[in-house]
mmCIF file of C-alpha atoms in Angstrom:
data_model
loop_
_atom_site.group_PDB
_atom_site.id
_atom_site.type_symbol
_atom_site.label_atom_id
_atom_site.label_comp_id
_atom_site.label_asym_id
_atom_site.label_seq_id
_atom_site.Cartn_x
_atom_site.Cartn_y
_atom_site.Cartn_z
ATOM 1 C CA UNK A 1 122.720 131.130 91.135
ATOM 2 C CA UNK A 2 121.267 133.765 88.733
ATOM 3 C CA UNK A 3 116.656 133.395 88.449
ATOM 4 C CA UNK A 4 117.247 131.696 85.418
ATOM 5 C CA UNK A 5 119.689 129.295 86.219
ATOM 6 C CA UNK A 6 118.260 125.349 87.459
ATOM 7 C CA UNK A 7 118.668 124.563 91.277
ATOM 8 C CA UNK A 8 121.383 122.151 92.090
ATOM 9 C CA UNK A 9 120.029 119.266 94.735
ATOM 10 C CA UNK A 10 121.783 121.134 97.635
ATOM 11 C CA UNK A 11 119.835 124.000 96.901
ATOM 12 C CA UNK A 12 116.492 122.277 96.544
ATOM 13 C CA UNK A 13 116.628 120.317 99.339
ATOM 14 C CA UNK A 14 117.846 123.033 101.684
ATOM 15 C CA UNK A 15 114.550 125.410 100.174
ATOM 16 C CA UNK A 16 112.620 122.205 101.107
ATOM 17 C CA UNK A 17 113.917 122.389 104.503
ATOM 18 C CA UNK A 18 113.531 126.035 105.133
ATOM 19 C CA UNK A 19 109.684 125.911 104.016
ATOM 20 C CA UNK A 20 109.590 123.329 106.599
ATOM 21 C CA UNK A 21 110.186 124.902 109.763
ATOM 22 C CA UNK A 22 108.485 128.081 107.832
ATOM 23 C CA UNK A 23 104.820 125.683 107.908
ATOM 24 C CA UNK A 24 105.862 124.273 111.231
ATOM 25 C CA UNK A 25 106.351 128.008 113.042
ATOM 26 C CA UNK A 26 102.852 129.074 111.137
ATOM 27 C CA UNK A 27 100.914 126.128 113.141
ATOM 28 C CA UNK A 28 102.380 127.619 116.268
ATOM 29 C CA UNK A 29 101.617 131.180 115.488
ATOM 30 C CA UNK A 30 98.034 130.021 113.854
ATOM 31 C CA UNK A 31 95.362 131.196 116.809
ATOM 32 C CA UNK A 32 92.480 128.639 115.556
ATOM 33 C CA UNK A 33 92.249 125.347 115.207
ATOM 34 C CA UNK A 34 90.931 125.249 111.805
ATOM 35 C CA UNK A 35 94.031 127.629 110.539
ATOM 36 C CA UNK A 36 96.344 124.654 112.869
ATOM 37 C CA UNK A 37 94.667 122.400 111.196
ATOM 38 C CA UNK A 38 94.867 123.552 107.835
ATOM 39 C CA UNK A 39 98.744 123.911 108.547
ATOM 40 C CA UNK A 40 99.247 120.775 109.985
ATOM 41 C CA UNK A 41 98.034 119.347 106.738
ATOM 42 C CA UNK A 42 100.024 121.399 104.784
ATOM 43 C CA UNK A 43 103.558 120.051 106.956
ATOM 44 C CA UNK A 44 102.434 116.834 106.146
ATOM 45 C CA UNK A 45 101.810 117.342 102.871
ATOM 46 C CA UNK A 46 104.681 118.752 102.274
ATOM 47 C CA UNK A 47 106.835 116.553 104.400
ATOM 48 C CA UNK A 48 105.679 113.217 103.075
ATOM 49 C CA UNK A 49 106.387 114.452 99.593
ATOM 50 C CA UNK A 50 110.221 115.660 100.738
ATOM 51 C CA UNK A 51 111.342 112.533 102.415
ATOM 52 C CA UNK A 52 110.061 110.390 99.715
ATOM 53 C CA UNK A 53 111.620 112.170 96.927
ATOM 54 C CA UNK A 54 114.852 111.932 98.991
ATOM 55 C CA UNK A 55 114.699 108.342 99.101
ATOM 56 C CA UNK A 56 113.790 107.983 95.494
ATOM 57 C CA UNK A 57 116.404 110.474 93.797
ATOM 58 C CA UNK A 58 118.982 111.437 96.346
ATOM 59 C CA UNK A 59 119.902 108.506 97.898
ATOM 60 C CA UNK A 60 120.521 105.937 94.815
ATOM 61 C CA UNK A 61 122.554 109.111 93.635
ATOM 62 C CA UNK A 62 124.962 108.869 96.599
ATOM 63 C CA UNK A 63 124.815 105.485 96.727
ATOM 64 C CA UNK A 64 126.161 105.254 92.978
ATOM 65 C CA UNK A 65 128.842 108.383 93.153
ATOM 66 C CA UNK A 66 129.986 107.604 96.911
ATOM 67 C CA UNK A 67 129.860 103.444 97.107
ATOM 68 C CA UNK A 68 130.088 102.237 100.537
ATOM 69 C CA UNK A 69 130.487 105.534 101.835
ATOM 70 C CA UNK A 70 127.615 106.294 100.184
ATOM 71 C CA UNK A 71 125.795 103.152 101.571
ATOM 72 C CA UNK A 72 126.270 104.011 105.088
ATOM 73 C CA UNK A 73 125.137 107.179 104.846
ATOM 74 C CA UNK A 74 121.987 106.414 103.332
ATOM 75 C CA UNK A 75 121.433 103.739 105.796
ATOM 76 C CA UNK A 76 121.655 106.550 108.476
ATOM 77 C CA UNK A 77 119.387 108.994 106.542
ATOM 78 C CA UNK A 78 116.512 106.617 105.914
ATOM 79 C CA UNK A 79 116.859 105.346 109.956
ATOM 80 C CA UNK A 80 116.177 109.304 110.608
ATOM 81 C CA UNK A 81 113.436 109.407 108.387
ATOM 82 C CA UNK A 82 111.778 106.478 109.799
ATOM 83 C CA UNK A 83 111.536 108.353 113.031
ATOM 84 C CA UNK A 84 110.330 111.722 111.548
ATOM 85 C CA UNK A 85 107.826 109.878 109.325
ATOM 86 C CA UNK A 86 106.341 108.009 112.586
ATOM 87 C CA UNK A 87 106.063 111.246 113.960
ATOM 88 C CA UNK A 88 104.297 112.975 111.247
ATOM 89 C CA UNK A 89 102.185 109.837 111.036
ATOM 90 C CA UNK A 90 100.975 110.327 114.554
ATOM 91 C CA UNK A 91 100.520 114.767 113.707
ATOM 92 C CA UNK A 92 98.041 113.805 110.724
ATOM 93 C CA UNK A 93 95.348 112.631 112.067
ATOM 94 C CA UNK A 94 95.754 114.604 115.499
ATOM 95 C CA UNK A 95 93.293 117.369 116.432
ATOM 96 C CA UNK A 96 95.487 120.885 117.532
ATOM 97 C CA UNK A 97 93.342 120.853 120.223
ATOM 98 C CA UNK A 98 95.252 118.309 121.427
ATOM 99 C CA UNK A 99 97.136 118.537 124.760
ATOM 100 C CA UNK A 100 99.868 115.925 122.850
ATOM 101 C CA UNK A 101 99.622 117.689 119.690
ATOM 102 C CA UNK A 102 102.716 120.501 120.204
ATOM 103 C CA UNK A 103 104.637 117.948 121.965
ATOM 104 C CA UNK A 104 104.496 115.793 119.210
ATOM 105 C CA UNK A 105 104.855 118.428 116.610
ATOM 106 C CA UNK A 106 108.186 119.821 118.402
ATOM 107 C CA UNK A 107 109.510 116.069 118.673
ATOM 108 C CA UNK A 108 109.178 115.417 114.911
ATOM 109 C CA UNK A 109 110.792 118.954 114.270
ATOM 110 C CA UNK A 110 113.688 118.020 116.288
ATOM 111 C CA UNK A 111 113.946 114.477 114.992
ATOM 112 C CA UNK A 112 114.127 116.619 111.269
ATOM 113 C CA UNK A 113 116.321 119.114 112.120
ATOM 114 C CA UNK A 114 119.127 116.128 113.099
ATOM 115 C CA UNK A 115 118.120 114.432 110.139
ATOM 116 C CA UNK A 116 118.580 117.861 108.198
ATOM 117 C CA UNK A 117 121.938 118.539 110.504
ATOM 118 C CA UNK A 118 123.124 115.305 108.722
ATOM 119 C CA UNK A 119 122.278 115.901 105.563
ATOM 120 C CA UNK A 120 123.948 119.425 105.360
ATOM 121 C CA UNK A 121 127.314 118.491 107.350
ATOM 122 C CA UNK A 122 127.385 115.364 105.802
ATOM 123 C CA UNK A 123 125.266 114.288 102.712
ATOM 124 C CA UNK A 124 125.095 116.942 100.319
ATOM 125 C CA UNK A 125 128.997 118.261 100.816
ATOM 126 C CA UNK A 126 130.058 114.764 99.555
ATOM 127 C CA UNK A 127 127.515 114.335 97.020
ATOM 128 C CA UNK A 128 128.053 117.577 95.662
ATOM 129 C CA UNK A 129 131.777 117.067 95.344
ATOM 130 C CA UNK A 130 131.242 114.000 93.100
ATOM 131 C CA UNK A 131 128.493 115.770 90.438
ATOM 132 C CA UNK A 132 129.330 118.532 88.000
ATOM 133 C CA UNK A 133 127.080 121.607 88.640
ATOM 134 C CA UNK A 134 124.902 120.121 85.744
ATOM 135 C CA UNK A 135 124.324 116.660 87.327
ATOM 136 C CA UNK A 136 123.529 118.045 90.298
ATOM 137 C CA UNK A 137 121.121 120.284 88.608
ATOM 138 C CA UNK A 138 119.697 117.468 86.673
ATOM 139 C CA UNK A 139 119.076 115.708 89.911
ATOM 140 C CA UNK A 140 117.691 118.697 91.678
ATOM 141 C CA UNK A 141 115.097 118.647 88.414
ATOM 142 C CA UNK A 142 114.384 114.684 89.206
ATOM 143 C CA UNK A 143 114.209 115.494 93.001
ATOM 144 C CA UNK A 144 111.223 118.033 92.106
ATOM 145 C CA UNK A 145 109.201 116.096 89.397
ATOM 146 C CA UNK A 146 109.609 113.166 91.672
ATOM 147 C CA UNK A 147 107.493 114.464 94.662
ATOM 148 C CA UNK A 148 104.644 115.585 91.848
ATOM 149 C CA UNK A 149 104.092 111.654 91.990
ATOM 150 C CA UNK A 150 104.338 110.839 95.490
ATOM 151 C CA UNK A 151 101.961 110.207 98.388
ATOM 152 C CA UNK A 152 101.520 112.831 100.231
ATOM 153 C CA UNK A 153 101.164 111.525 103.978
ATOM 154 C CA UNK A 154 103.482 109.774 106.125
ATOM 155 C CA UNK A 155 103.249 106.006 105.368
ATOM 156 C CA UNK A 156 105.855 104.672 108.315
ATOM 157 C CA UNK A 157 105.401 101.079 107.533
ATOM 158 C CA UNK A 158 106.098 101.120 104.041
ATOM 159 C CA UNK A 159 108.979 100.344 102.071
ATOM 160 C CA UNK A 160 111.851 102.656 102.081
ATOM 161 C CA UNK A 161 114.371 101.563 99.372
ATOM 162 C CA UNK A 162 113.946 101.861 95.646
ATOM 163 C CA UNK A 163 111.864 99.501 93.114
ATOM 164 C CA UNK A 164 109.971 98.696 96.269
ATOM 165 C CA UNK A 165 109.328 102.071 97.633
ATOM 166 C CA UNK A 166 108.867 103.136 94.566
ATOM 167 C CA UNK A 167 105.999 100.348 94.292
ATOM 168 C CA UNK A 168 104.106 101.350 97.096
ATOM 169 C CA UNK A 169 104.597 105.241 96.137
ATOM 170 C CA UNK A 170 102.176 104.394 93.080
ATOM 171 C CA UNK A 171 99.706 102.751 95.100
ATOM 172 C CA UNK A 172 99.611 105.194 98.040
ATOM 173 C CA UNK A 173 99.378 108.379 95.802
ATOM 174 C CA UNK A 174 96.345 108.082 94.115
ATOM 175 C CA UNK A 175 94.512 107.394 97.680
ATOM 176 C CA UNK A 176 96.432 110.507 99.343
ATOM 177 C CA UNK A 177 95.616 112.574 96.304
ATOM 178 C CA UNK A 178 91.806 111.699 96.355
ATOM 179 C CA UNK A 179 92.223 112.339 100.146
ATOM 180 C CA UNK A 180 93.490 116.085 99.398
ATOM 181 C CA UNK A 181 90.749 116.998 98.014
ATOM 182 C CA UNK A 182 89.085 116.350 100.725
ATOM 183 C CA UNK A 183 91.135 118.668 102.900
ATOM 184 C CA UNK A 184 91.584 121.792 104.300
ATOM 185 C CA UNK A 185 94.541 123.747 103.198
ATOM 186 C CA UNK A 186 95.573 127.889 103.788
ATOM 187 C CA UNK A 187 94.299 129.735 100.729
ATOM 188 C CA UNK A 188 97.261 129.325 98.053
ATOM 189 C CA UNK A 189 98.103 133.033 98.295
ATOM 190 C CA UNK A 190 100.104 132.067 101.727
ATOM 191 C CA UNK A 191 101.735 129.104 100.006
ATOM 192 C CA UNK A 192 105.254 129.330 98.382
ATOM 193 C CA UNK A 193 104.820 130.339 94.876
ATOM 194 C CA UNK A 194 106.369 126.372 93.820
ATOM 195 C CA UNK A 195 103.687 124.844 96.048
ATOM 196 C CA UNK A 196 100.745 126.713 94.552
ATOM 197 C CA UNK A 197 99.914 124.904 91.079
ATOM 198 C CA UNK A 198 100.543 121.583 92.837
ATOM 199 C CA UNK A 199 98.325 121.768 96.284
#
């Protein structure tokens, strides 16, 4: 892929996934709680918005272009995010200084790295297969404008399927939104360059 040239949804999801564990290694390296804290909201942040925009632009793709093949993948994928986003739930609004807190914070990593295990093996090979470069691409540009319009906490009880996800999405954004600015984040310097304008 030359600078220039759009991601395709492979490629964005897998730099999603690698700024991930990036945030999730900086809250175990960070030495205060503040700095834990203000990476712990950053994972979240960053996290809600992911799995979301998964759900809202990835899955009805493969769903479309891969039928019931499609359909029982998805199914799979949305049962792993409904365990990583009751984890993250649970990280939010825990204090670092909690004895619970890197427990919880290495479960949810390993619940998202089978969930990202599936997703690589499985998902995006097959999907790929079935788009041209430039559908994929044009997906990979919905995947991205899609998570400017998302909540951006975990909301585990909510809906996780289209029209109705997408539903609650508009509700719970605003609130999460007004709630960010009301948060602590790492100076936008340490942020990847794509998260900067947006955070």
């Amino acid at each position: 892929m030359s600078p220039t040239e759009p991601q395709t949804i492979s490629e964005a999801i897998s730099e999603d996934h690698k700024s991930l564990d990036l945030y999730a290694d900086k809250i175990r390296s960070s030495t205060t709680i503040e700095d834990k804290t203000k990476r712990r909201n950053q994972l979240t942040w960053a996290l809600a918005r992911h799995a979301i925009s998964e759900e809202l632009t990835m899955y009805p793709a493969m769903e479309k272009h891969l039928g019931e093949e499609g359909l029982q993948l998805t199914n799979t994928d949305r049962e792993q995010h409904q365990a990583v986003k009751e984890d993250l739930y649970n990280l939010q609004s825990l204090s670092p200084s909690s004895d619970s807190f890197l427990p919880l914070l290495d479960r949810l990593m390993t619940d998202l790295h089978e969930h990202i295990k599936h997703e690589s093996q499985e998902d995006m090979p097959r999907l790929e297969e079935k788009l041209s470069r430039e559908e994929s691409q044009a997906l990979a540009t919905s995947f991205e404008r899609t998570k400017m319009i998302t909540p951006t906490r975990s909301h585990p009880s909510a809906p996780n399927r289209p029209y109705f996800e997408n539903f609650a999405a508009m509700l719970a954004a605003p609130i999460d939104r007004f709630r960010d600015l009301l948060t602590a984040y790492p100076d936008s310097e340490e942020l990847p360059e794509k998260h900067r304008s947006v955070l």
